mmCIF file of C-alpha atoms in Angstrom:
data_model
loop_
_atom_site.group_PDB
_atom_site.id
_atom_site.type_symbol
_atom_site.label_atom_id
_atom_site.label_comp_id
_atom_site.label_asym_id
_atom_site.label_seq_id
_atom_site.Cartn_x
_atom_site.Cartn_y
_atom_site.Cartn_z
ATOM 1 C CA MET A 1 -25.517 8.904 -21.246
ATOM 2 C CA SER A 2 -26.497 5.432 -19.583
ATOM 3 C CA ALA A 3 -25.162 4.462 -16.105
ATOM 4 C CA ALA A 4 -23.037 1.012 -15.936
ATOM 5 C CA VAL A 5 -25.285 -1.837 -13.752
ATOM 6 C CA HIS A 6 -22.817 -3.859 -11.591
ATOM 7 C CA ALA A 7 -23.696 -7.636 -10.633
ATOM 8 C CA HIS A 8 -21.940 -6.967 -7.462
ATOM 9 C CA ILE A 9 -21.134 -4.195 -5.424
ATOM 10 C CA ALA A 10 -17.190 -5.232 -5.409
ATOM 11 C CA ASP A 11 -17.113 -4.369 -9.111
ATOM 12 C CA ALA A 12 -18.929 -0.902 -8.485
ATOM 13 C CA ILE A 13 -15.813 0.284 -6.248
ATOM 14 C CA LYS A 14 -13.060 -1.813 -7.525
ATOM 15 C CA ALA A 15 -11.622 0.938 -10.092
ATOM 16 C CA PRO A 16 -10.286 4.141 -8.633
ATOM 17 C CA ASP A 17 -11.118 7.593 -10.138
ATOM 18 C CA LEU A 18 -8.376 9.682 -11.539
ATOM 19 C CA VAL A 19 -8.673 13.047 -10.589
ATOM 20 C CA ARG A 20 -6.299 15.903 -11.575
ATOM 21 C CA LEU A 21 -4.977 18.016 -9.023
ATOM 22 C CA GLY A 22 -2.767 20.197 -10.747
ATOM 23 C CA PRO A 23 -1.173 20.694 -14.361
ATOM 24 C CA ASN A 24 0.895 17.573 -13.802
ATOM 25 C CA LEU A 25 -0.509 16.165 -10.887
ATOM 26 C CA TYR A 26 -2.946 13.365 -10.405
ATOM 27 C CA VAL A 27 -4.256 11.274 -7.839
ATOM 28 C CA ALA A 28 -5.965 7.239 -8.358
ATOM 29 C CA ARG A 29 -8.192 7.816 -5.789
ATOM 30 C CA PHE A 30 -9.643 4.229 -4.408
ATOM 31 C CA GLU A 31 -12.370 3.444 -2.107
ATOM 32 C CA THR A 32 -10.607 0.293 -0.951
ATOM 33 C CA MET A 33 -7.528 -0.490 -3.256
ATOM 34 C CA LYS A 34 -6.869 -3.840 -3.054
ATOM 35 C CA VAL A 35 -10.727 -5.145 -4.153
ATOM 36 C CA TYR A 36 -9.543 -5.300 -7.892
ATOM 37 C CA SER A 37 -6.394 -7.363 -7.152
ATOM 38 C CA THR A 38 -8.225 -9.613 -5.110
ATOM 39 C CA LEU A 39 -11.143 -10.286 -7.207
ATOM 40 C CA VAL A 40 -8.835 -11.046 -9.954
ATOM 41 C CA ALA A 41 -6.601 -13.061 -7.814
ATOM 42 C CA VAL A 42 -10.022 -15.333 -6.506
ATOM 43 C CA GLU A 43 -11.194 -15.546 -9.912
ATOM 44 C CA ARG A 44 -8.078 -16.805 -11.133
ATOM 45 C CA LEU A 45 -7.389 -19.036 -8.467
ATOM 46 C CA LEU A 46 -11.150 -20.631 -9.335
ATOM 47 C CA ALA A 47 -10.350 -21.113 -12.980
ATOM 48 C CA SER A 48 -7.236 -22.855 -12.374
ATOM 49 C CA GLY A 49 -8.585 -25.143 -10.042
ATOM 50 C CA ARG A 50 -6.112 -24.190 -7.353
ATOM 51 C CA ILE A 51 -9.525 -23.597 -5.036
ATOM 52 C CA ARG A 52 -12.554 -25.258 -5.349
ATOM 53 C CA PRO A 53 -16.112 -23.450 -5.367
ATOM 54 C CA GLY A 54 -17.016 -23.141 -1.503
ATOM 55 C CA ALA A 55 -13.773 -23.056 -0.297
ATOM 56 C CA THR A 56 -12.299 -21.086 2.447
ATOM 57 C CA LEU A 57 -9.658 -18.746 1.820
ATOM 58 C CA MET A 58 -7.739 -17.431 4.747
ATOM 59 C CA ASP A 59 -5.089 -14.355 5.209
ATOM 60 C CA SER A 60 -3.484 -11.978 7.820
ATOM 61 C CA SER A 61 -4.620 -8.500 7.844
ATOM 62 C CA SER A 62 -5.940 -5.742 9.871
ATOM 63 C CA GLY A 63 -6.922 -3.408 7.058
ATOM 64 C CA ILE A 64 -8.218 -2.821 3.856
ATOM 65 C CA TYR A 65 -7.332 -6.310 2.270
ATOM 66 C CA ALA A 66 -9.562 -7.933 4.866
ATOM 67 C CA TYR A 67 -12.188 -5.982 3.650
ATOM 68 C CA ALA A 68 -11.434 -7.090 -0.142
ATOM 69 C CA LEU A 69 -10.980 -10.418 0.700
ATOM 70 C CA ALA A 70 -14.448 -10.648 2.620
ATOM 71 C CA LEU A 71 -16.002 -8.728 -0.698
ATOM 72 C CA ALA A 72 -14.569 -11.363 -2.903
ATOM 73 C CA CYS A 73 -15.592 -14.594 -0.810
ATOM 74 C CA HIS A 74 -19.093 -12.740 -0.948
ATOM 75 C CA LYS A 75 -19.162 -12.430 -4.608
ATOM 76 C CA TYR A 76 -17.782 -15.829 -5.662
ATOM 77 C CA GLY A 77 -19.493 -17.851 -2.797
ATOM 78 C CA LEU A 78 -16.652 -18.557 -0.585
ATOM 79 C CA ASN A 79 -16.035 -18.622 3.102
ATOM 80 C CA CYS A 80 -13.482 -16.015 4.496
ATOM 81 C CA ARG A 81 -11.259 -16.392 7.517
ATOM 82 C CA ILE A 82 -9.247 -13.255 8.721
ATOM 83 C CA VAL A 83 -6.397 -13.220 11.255
ATOM 84 C CA GLY A 84 -5.919 -9.975 12.495
ATOM 85 C CA SER A 85 -4.512 -7.799 15.126
ATOM 86 C CA LYS A 86 -6.590 -5.851 17.767
ATOM 87 C CA THR A 87 -6.370 -2.789 16.093
ATOM 88 C CA VAL A 88 -8.776 -3.708 13.409
ATOM 89 C CA ASP A 89 -11.288 -0.600 13.817
ATOM 90 C CA LYS A 90 -14.833 -1.429 14.858
ATOM 91 C CA THR A 91 -16.508 -0.116 11.701
ATOM 92 C CA LEU A 92 -14.435 -2.698 9.649
ATOM 93 C CA MET A 93 -14.773 -5.452 12.208
ATOM 94 C CA VAL A 94 -18.697 -5.116 11.924
ATOM 95 C CA GLN A 95 -18.760 -5.254 8.158
ATOM 96 C CA LEU A 96 -16.551 -8.179 8.260
ATOM 97 C CA ARG A 97 -18.685 -10.437 10.489
ATOM 98 C CA ILE A 98 -21.941 -8.975 8.729
ATOM 99 C CA LEU A 99 -20.509 -10.212 5.109
ATOM 100 C CA GLY A 100 -19.833 -13.635 6.780
ATOM 101 C CA ALA A 101 -16.200 -13.720 7.586
ATOM 102 C CA THR A 102 -14.880 -15.552 10.688
ATOM 103 C CA VAL A 103 -12.462 -13.082 12.113
ATOM 104 C CA GLU A 104 -9.843 -14.206 14.961
ATOM 105 C CA GLN A 105 -7.664 -11.418 16.774
ATOM 106 C CA VAL A 106 -4.570 -12.074 18.131
ATOM 107 C CA GLU A 107 -3.843 -10.742 21.650
ATOM 108 C CA PRO A 108 -1.719 -7.261 21.325
ATOM 109 C CA GLN A 109 1.753 -7.001 21.148
ATOM 110 C CA ALA A 110 4.540 -4.513 22.027
ATOM 111 C CA THR A 111 5.750 -3.996 18.332
ATOM 112 C CA LEU A 112 4.515 -4.989 14.818
ATOM 113 C CA LYS A 113 6.891 -7.501 14.095
ATOM 114 C CA LEU A 114 5.701 -9.703 16.991
ATOM 115 C CA ASP A 115 2.065 -8.948 15.986
ATOM 116 C CA GLN A 116 2.665 -9.872 12.214
ATOM 117 C CA SER A 117 4.821 -12.753 13.329
ATOM 118 C CA LEU A 118 1.930 -13.852 15.794
ATOM 119 C CA ARG A 119 -0.425 -13.603 13.132
ATOM 120 C CA VAL A 120 1.294 -15.873 10.694
ATOM 121 C CA ALA A 121 2.084 -18.464 13.295
ATOM 122 C CA ARG A 122 -1.586 -18.671 14.157
ATOM 123 C CA ILE A 123 -2.459 -19.333 10.245
ATOM 124 C CA ARG A 124 0.066 -22.086 10.323
ATOM 125 C CA GLU A 125 -1.798 -23.636 13.578
ATOM 126 C CA LEU A 126 -4.783 -23.367 11.235
ATOM 127 C CA MET A 127 -3.521 -24.600 8.303
ATOM 128 C CA ALA A 128 -1.943 -27.779 10.109
ATOM 129 C CA ALA A 129 -5.300 -28.262 11.475
ATOM 130 C CA ASP A 130 -7.175 -28.427 8.425
ATOM 131 C CA PRO A 131 -5.182 -28.644 5.002
ATOM 132 C CA GLU A 132 -8.433 -27.671 3.383
ATOM 133 C CA LEU A 133 -7.841 -24.118 3.808
ATOM 134 C CA HIS A 134 -6.251 -21.865 1.445
ATOM 135 C CA TRP A 135 -3.861 -19.374 2.288
ATOM 136 C CA MET A 136 -4.233 -16.210 0.249
ATOM 137 C CA GLN A 137 -0.551 -14.995 1.063
ATOM 138 C CA GLN A 138 -1.196 -11.508 -0.095
ATOM 139 C CA TYR A 139 2.395 -10.656 0.668
ATOM 140 C CA HIS A 140 4.163 -13.552 -0.969
ATOM 141 C CA ASP A 141 1.976 -14.789 -3.795
ATOM 142 C CA GLU A 142 2.663 -13.190 -6.928
ATOM 143 C CA ILE A 143 -1.048 -14.085 -8.589
ATOM 144 C CA HIS A 144 -1.815 -10.462 -6.723
ATOM 145 C CA TYR A 145 0.174 -8.747 -9.146
ATOM 146 C CA CYS A 146 -2.473 -9.320 -11.838
ATOM 147 C CA GLY A 147 -5.457 -7.237 -10.823
ATOM 148 C CA TYR A 148 -3.136 -4.054 -11.356
ATOM 149 C CA GLU A 149 -2.868 -4.685 -14.829
ATOM 150 C CA PRO A 150 -6.845 -3.170 -15.652
ATOM 151 C CA VAL A 151 -5.948 -0.206 -13.254
ATOM 152 C CA ALA A 152 -2.836 0.536 -15.194
ATOM 153 C CA GLU A 153 -4.640 0.525 -18.340
ATOM 154 C CA LEU A 154 -7.035 3.026 -16.839
ATOM 155 C CA ILE A 155 -3.844 5.136 -15.805
ATOM 156 C CA ALA A 156 -2.060 4.864 -19.046
ATOM 157 C CA ASP A 157 -5.379 5.945 -21.311
ATOM 158 C CA GLY A 158 -6.125 8.613 -18.550
ATOM 159 C CA VAL A 159 -3.052 10.314 -18.366
ATOM 160 C CA ARG A 160 -0.827 10.886 -21.194
ATOM 161 C CA GLY A 161 1.236 13.355 -23.243
ATOM 162 C CA ALA A 162 4.387 13.029 -20.955
ATOM 163 C CA PRO A 163 6.688 10.707 -19.168
ATOM 164 C CA LEU A 164 4.720 9.100 -16.229
ATOM 165 C CA SER A 165 5.929 9.220 -12.576
ATOM 166 C CA LEU A 166 4.073 6.842 -10.168
ATOM 167 C CA ILE A 167 4.216 7.071 -6.500
ATOM 168 C CA GLY A 168 2.546 5.029 -3.784
ATOM 169 C CA GLY A 169 2.977 3.156 -0.353
ATOM 170 C CA VAL A 170 4.886 0.157 -0.947
ATOM 171 C CA GLY A 171 3.104 -2.361 1.515
ATOM 172 C CA SER A 172 3.180 -5.817 0.079
ATOM 173 C CA GLY A 173 4.555 -4.598 -3.381
ATOM 174 C CA CYS A 174 1.691 -5.479 -5.234
ATOM 175 C CA SER A 175 0.039 -2.398 -6.058
ATOM 176 C CA THR A 176 3.253 -0.317 -6.998
ATOM 177 C CA GLY A 177 4.827 -3.182 -8.411
ATOM 178 C CA GLY A 178 1.972 -4.506 -10.604
ATOM 179 C CA LEU A 179 1.285 -1.112 -11.678
ATOM 180 C CA ALA A 180 4.810 -0.185 -12.588
ATOM 181 C CA CYS A 181 5.088 -3.817 -14.565
ATOM 182 C CA ALA A 182 1.789 -3.305 -16.311
ATOM 183 C CA LEU A 183 2.519 0.658 -16.912
ATOM 184 C CA ARG A 184 6.038 0.033 -18.369
ATOM 185 C CA GLU A 185 4.542 -2.542 -20.904
ATOM 186 C CA ARG A 186 2.424 0.078 -22.026
ATOM 187 C CA ALA A 187 3.733 3.143 -21.821
ATOM 188 C CA GLY A 188 7.603 2.695 -21.661
ATOM 189 C CA GLU A 189 9.717 4.190 -19.505
ATOM 190 C CA VAL A 190 7.747 4.689 -16.063
ATOM 191 C CA GLU A 191 9.682 6.271 -12.713
ATOM 192 C CA LEU A 192 8.394 4.076 -9.673
ATOM 193 C CA ILE A 193 8.745 5.947 -6.466
ATOM 194 C CA GLY A 194 7.542 3.929 -3.298
ATOM 195 C CA VAL A 195 6.893 5.608 -0.134
ATOM 196 C CA GLN A 196 7.878 3.744 3.251
ATOM 197 C CA PRO A 197 6.981 4.379 7.120
ATOM 198 C CA PHE A 198 10.149 4.641 9.292
ATOM 199 C CA GLY A 199 10.613 1.592 11.083
ATOM 200 C CA SER A 200 9.664 -0.529 8.189
ATOM 201 C CA MET A 201 12.416 -3.737 7.476
ATOM 202 C CA THR A 202 11.285 -3.744 3.634
ATOM 203 C CA PHE A 203 13.933 -1.236 2.293
ATOM 204 C CA GLY A 204 15.980 -1.192 5.381
ATOM 205 C CA CYS A 205 14.644 1.253 8.139
ATOM 206 C CA GLU A 206 13.944 -0.896 10.987
ATOM 207 C CA HIS A 207 16.241 0.673 13.016
ATOM 208 C CA ILE A 208 14.966 4.250 13.312
ATOM 209 C CA GLU A 209 11.320 4.264 15.149
ATOM 210 C CA ASP A 210 8.843 6.748 14.390
ATOM 211 C CA PRO A 211 8.118 8.733 17.969
ATOM 212 C CA GLY A 212 4.240 8.996 16.166
ATOM 213 C CA ILE A 213 3.179 5.521 14.849
ATOM 214 C CA ILE A 214 4.481 3.196 12.156
ATOM 215 C CA ILE A 215 2.280 3.713 9.399
ATOM 216 C CA ALA A 216 1.828 -0.336 9.256
ATOM 217 C CA GLY A 217 0.017 -0.529 5.961
ATOM 218 C CA ILE A 218 2.487 0.813 3.886
ATOM 219 C CA GLY A 219 5.494 -1.031 5.680
ATOM 220 C CA SER A 220 6.339 -4.439 7.187
ATOM 221 C CA SER A 221 8.564 -5.896 10.177
ATOM 222 C CA ILE A 222 9.024 -9.091 8.327
ATOM 223 C CA PRO A 223 10.051 -9.771 4.411
ATOM 224 C CA PHE A 224 7.402 -9.834 2.036
ATOM 225 C CA ARG A 225 8.132 -11.640 -1.373
ATOM 226 C CA ASN A 226 6.080 -9.677 -3.255
ATOM 227 C CA VAL A 227 8.021 -6.644 -3.092
ATOM 228 C CA ARG A 228 10.538 -6.607 -6.041
ATOM 229 C CA HIS A 229 13.296 -3.970 -4.860
ATOM 230 C CA ALA A 230 14.649 -3.833 -8.283
ATOM 231 C CA LEU A 231 11.447 -2.252 -9.820
ATOM 232 C CA TYR A 232 11.774 1.152 -7.696
ATOM 233 C CA ASP A 233 13.745 4.328 -8.786
ATOM 234 C CA GLN A 234 13.219 6.484 -5.609
ATOM 235 C CA VAL A 235 12.023 5.594 -1.999
ATOM 236 C CA HIS A 236 11.013 8.246 0.523
ATOM 237 C CA TRP A 237 10.634 7.705 4.048
ATOM 238 C CA VAL A 238 7.762 9.769 5.643
ATOM 239 C CA SER A 239 7.379 10.219 9.244
ATOM 240 C CA PHE A 240 3.624 10.083 10.960
ATOM 241 C CA ASP A 241 3.581 13.648 11.403
ATOM 242 C CA TYR A 242 4.380 14.769 7.483
ATOM 243 C CA GLY A 243 1.931 12.056 6.749
ATOM 244 C CA LEU A 244 -0.763 13.747 8.969
ATOM 245 C CA SER A 245 0.111 16.899 7.368
ATOM 246 C CA GLY A 246 -0.032 15.464 3.709
ATOM 247 C CA ALA A 247 -3.709 14.078 4.429
ATOM 248 C CA VAL A 248 -5.108 17.176 5.975
ATOM 249 C CA ALA A 249 -3.451 19.281 3.035
ATOM 250 C CA LEU A 250 -5.033 17.056 0.406
ATOM 251 C CA LEU A 251 -8.310 17.417 2.170
ATOM 252 C CA ARG A 252 -8.015 21.144 2.692
ATOM 253 C CA GLU A 253 -6.834 21.815 -0.939
ATOM 254 C CA HIS A 254 -8.677 19.557 -3.046
ATOM 255 C CA ALA A 255 -11.537 18.157 -1.086
ATOM 256 C CA LEU A 256 -10.155 14.629 -1.149
ATOM 257 C CA PHE A 257 -10.727 12.655 2.212
ATOM 258 C CA ALA A 258 -8.388 9.852 2.069
ATOM 259 C CA GLY A 259 -6.333 7.748 4.589
ATOM 260 C CA LEU A 260 -2.932 8.687 6.181
ATOM 261 C CA SER A 261 -0.740 6.930 3.314
ATOM 262 C CA SER A 262 -2.212 9.037 0.922
ATOM 263 C CA GLY A 263 -1.262 11.593 2.869
ATOM 264 C CA CYS A 264 2.460 10.357 2.678
ATOM 265 C CA CYS A 265 2.195 10.049 -0.876
ATOM 266 C CA TYR A 266 0.673 13.373 -1.572
ATOM 267 C CA LEU A 267 3.415 15.100 0.234
ATOM 268 C CA VAL A 268 6.055 13.001 -2.163
ATOM 269 C CA ALA A 269 4.072 13.619 -5.424
ATOM 270 C CA GLN A 270 3.553 17.114 -5.075
ATOM 271 C CA ARG A 271 6.998 18.120 -4.810
ATOM 272 C CA GLU A 272 7.888 15.962 -7.527
ATOM 273 C CA ALA A 273 5.271 17.394 -9.645
ATOM 274 C CA ARG A 274 6.560 21.108 -8.911
ATOM 275 C CA LEU A 275 10.141 20.019 -9.366
ATOM 276 C CA HIS A 276 9.383 17.788 -12.873
ATOM 277 C CA PRO A 277 6.998 19.970 -14.810
ATOM 278 C CA GLU A 278 8.193 17.849 -17.719
ATOM 279 C CA ARG A 279 6.549 14.898 -16.272
ATOM 280 C CA ASN A 280 3.157 13.749 -15.552
ATOM 281 C CA VAL A 281 3.003 12.392 -11.449
ATOM 282 C CA VAL A 282 0.236 10.130 -10.360
ATOM 283 C CA PHE A 283 -0.145 8.875 -6.943
ATOM 284 C CA LEU A 284 -2.262 6.144 -5.231
ATOM 285 C CA ALA A 285 -4.875 7.102 -2.661
ATOM 286 C CA ALA A 286 -5.639 3.890 -1.255
ATOM 287 C CA ASP A 287 -8.754 4.322 0.947
ATOM 288 C CA THR A 288 -10.788 6.995 2.188
ATOM 289 C CA GLY A 289 -10.235 8.974 5.502
ATOM 290 C CA HIS A 290 -12.720 7.570 7.928
ATOM 291 C CA ARG A 291 -11.049 5.460 9.886
ATOM 292 C CA TYR A 292 -8.199 8.265 10.405
ATOM 293 C CA VAL A 293 -10.700 10.579 11.806
ATOM 294 C CA ASP A 294 -9.595 10.597 15.453
ATOM 295 C CA GLY A 295 -6.195 10.009 14.797
ATOM 296 C CA VAL A 296 -5.346 11.840 12.131
ATOM 297 C CA PHE A 297 -7.977 14.632 11.153
ATOM 298 C CA ALA A 298 -9.357 15.714 14.487
ATOM 299 C CA ARG A 299 -5.647 17.030 15.055
ATOM 300 C CA PHE A 300 -5.656 19.197 11.697
ATOM 301 C CA ASP A 301 -4.538 22.013 13.627
ATOM 302 C CA GLU A 302 -1.009 20.226 14.056
ATOM 303 C CA ALA A 303 -0.681 20.015 10.373
ATOM 304 C CA LEU A 304 2.246 21.385 8.960
ATOM 305 C CA ALA A 305 2.622 23.587 5.723
ATOM 306 C CA LEU A 306 3.808 21.074 2.867
ATOM 307 C CA ASP A 307 6.095 24.040 1.250
ATOM 308 C CA ASP A 308 7.875 24.407 4.318
ATOM 309 C CA LEU A 309 8.579 20.772 4.370
ATOM 310 C CA GLN A 310 11.743 19.139 2.296
ATOM 311 C CA PRO A 311 13.240 15.726 2.181
ATOM 312 C CA ALA A 312 16.679 14.798 3.547
ATOM 313 C CA PRO A 313 18.774 13.435 0.491
ATOM 314 C CA VAL A 314 20.547 10.113 1.738
ATOM 315 C CA GLU A 315 22.856 7.945 -0.070
ATOM 316 C CA ARG A 316 23.055 5.270 2.483
ATOM 317 C CA LEU A 317 20.510 3.376 4.658
ATOM 318 C CA ASP A 318 22.695 4.437 7.313
ATOM 319 C CA GLN A 319 22.160 8.133 6.757
ATOM 320 C CA LEU A 320 18.207 7.615 6.986
ATOM 321 C CA ARG A 321 16.723 10.062 9.557
ATOM 322 C CA LEU A 322 13.371 11.540 10.398
ATOM 323 C CA PRO A 323 11.112 13.267 9.633
ATOM 324 C CA TRP A 324 11.414 12.745 5.877
ATOM 325 C CA SER A 325 14.456 11.154 3.923
ATOM 326 C CA ALA A 326 14.955 10.549 0.313
ATOM 327 C CA MET A 327 17.311 8.038 -1.948
ATOM 328 C CA ARG A 328 17.695 7.401 -5.194
ATOM 329 C CA TRP A 329 17.083 3.521 -5.366
ATOM 330 C CA ASN A 330 18.009 3.174 -9.017
ATOM 331 C CA ARG A 331 16.472 -0.141 -9.088
ATOM 332 C CA ALA A 332 18.779 -1.796 -7.012
ATOM 333 C CA ALA A 333 18.193 -5.481 -5.722
ATOM 334 C CA PHE A 334 18.188 -5.638 -1.584
ATOM 335 C CA GLU A 335 17.944 -8.511 0.790
ATOM 336 C CA PRO A 336 16.034 -6.980 3.772
ATOM 337 C CA ALA A 337 17.516 -9.680 6.167
ATOM 338 C CA LEU A 338 20.727 -7.656 5.734
ATOM 339 C CA SER A 339 21.770 -4.977 8.448
ATOM 340 C CA PRO A 340 20.328 -1.504 7.460
ATOM 341 C CA VAL A 341 24.149 -0.171 8.111
ATOM 342 C CA SER A 342 26.164 -2.913 6.460
ATOM 343 C CA ALA A 343 23.972 -3.501 3.625
ATOM 344 C CA ASP A 344 25.514 -2.496 0.187
ATOM 345 C CA ALA A 345 22.842 -3.791 -2.147
ATOM 346 C CA ALA A 346 21.635 -0.230 -2.632
ATOM 347 C CA GLN A 347 23.996 2.654 -2.651
ATOM 348 C CA PRO A 348 22.703 5.129 -5.015
ATOM 349 C CA ALA A 349 23.017 8.561 -5.388
ATOM 350 C CA ALA A 350 21.003 11.074 -3.021
ATOM 351 C CA ALA A 351 17.503 12.003 -4.128
ATOM 352 C CA HIS A 352 17.095 15.491 -5.886
#
């Protein structure tokens, strides 16, 4: 069997590996999840003329999107500019700079909301000074949905024979939303389960702070237009401690070294697979565990047994509570600017 030869490393790592972890439990394991969608977005922007060859692409990121954008710019001969926070880890920072990206870090802020707001304000300053810059707007431009269509095809072809449940961190909304839209076109009725951290406003949980840390990559403190709330059937809010437990269990039980959000998704997915043997359950592992070695995996002795962990089923957002809450969202619309206590846009039944 001949091996595929790729023209650029981004093409080699863009697609996930599908791994079967149990009779009806699967993981779509990415090295860096946003590479595929970013490559497609940049390719379409070039083809449509929205950006010209040699343009400078810019966005706010302190994680895997920054790396994905730097790889896409490297492949297509474009310039890359990242506005990030001081939390960008050293390994990523070195890679970004060697890849040719210009990285600007804003000063540390007391909260994620202040950090994200300051980064956006800085981007607006840069845009005003140089209108030729192209702001990718991963949180708002729906072009980022397009790159998940081929990933959906891979999942639909690889996981067959039963109705499908897809579980993933919500974040910008593009990965879970894009996959759900494409899978529902190909595979019919697909259940979408979104995972959120406590403290995220995306699904109305900004009123509860996690005493550990907010898992920023799957939550938000500012509204994201790419989050289409009416796509989601369930939402689970998972604490840092439970996410740590899930990440450690994923490595211990399946030798899969993945990040903190992947631990949160595994926690939810293994329970869904056990409760619903008639369904195939696929969860997303967005990145590897390397940047979580000190903060998560070195604390493996603190990990709790997943069989002992159960979510609190809630019917209203003012009932949310640590360390794990679950709600049947029932594809309801939602306006994140509403107070989480008074919002009545989503009043579905408690999750099982």
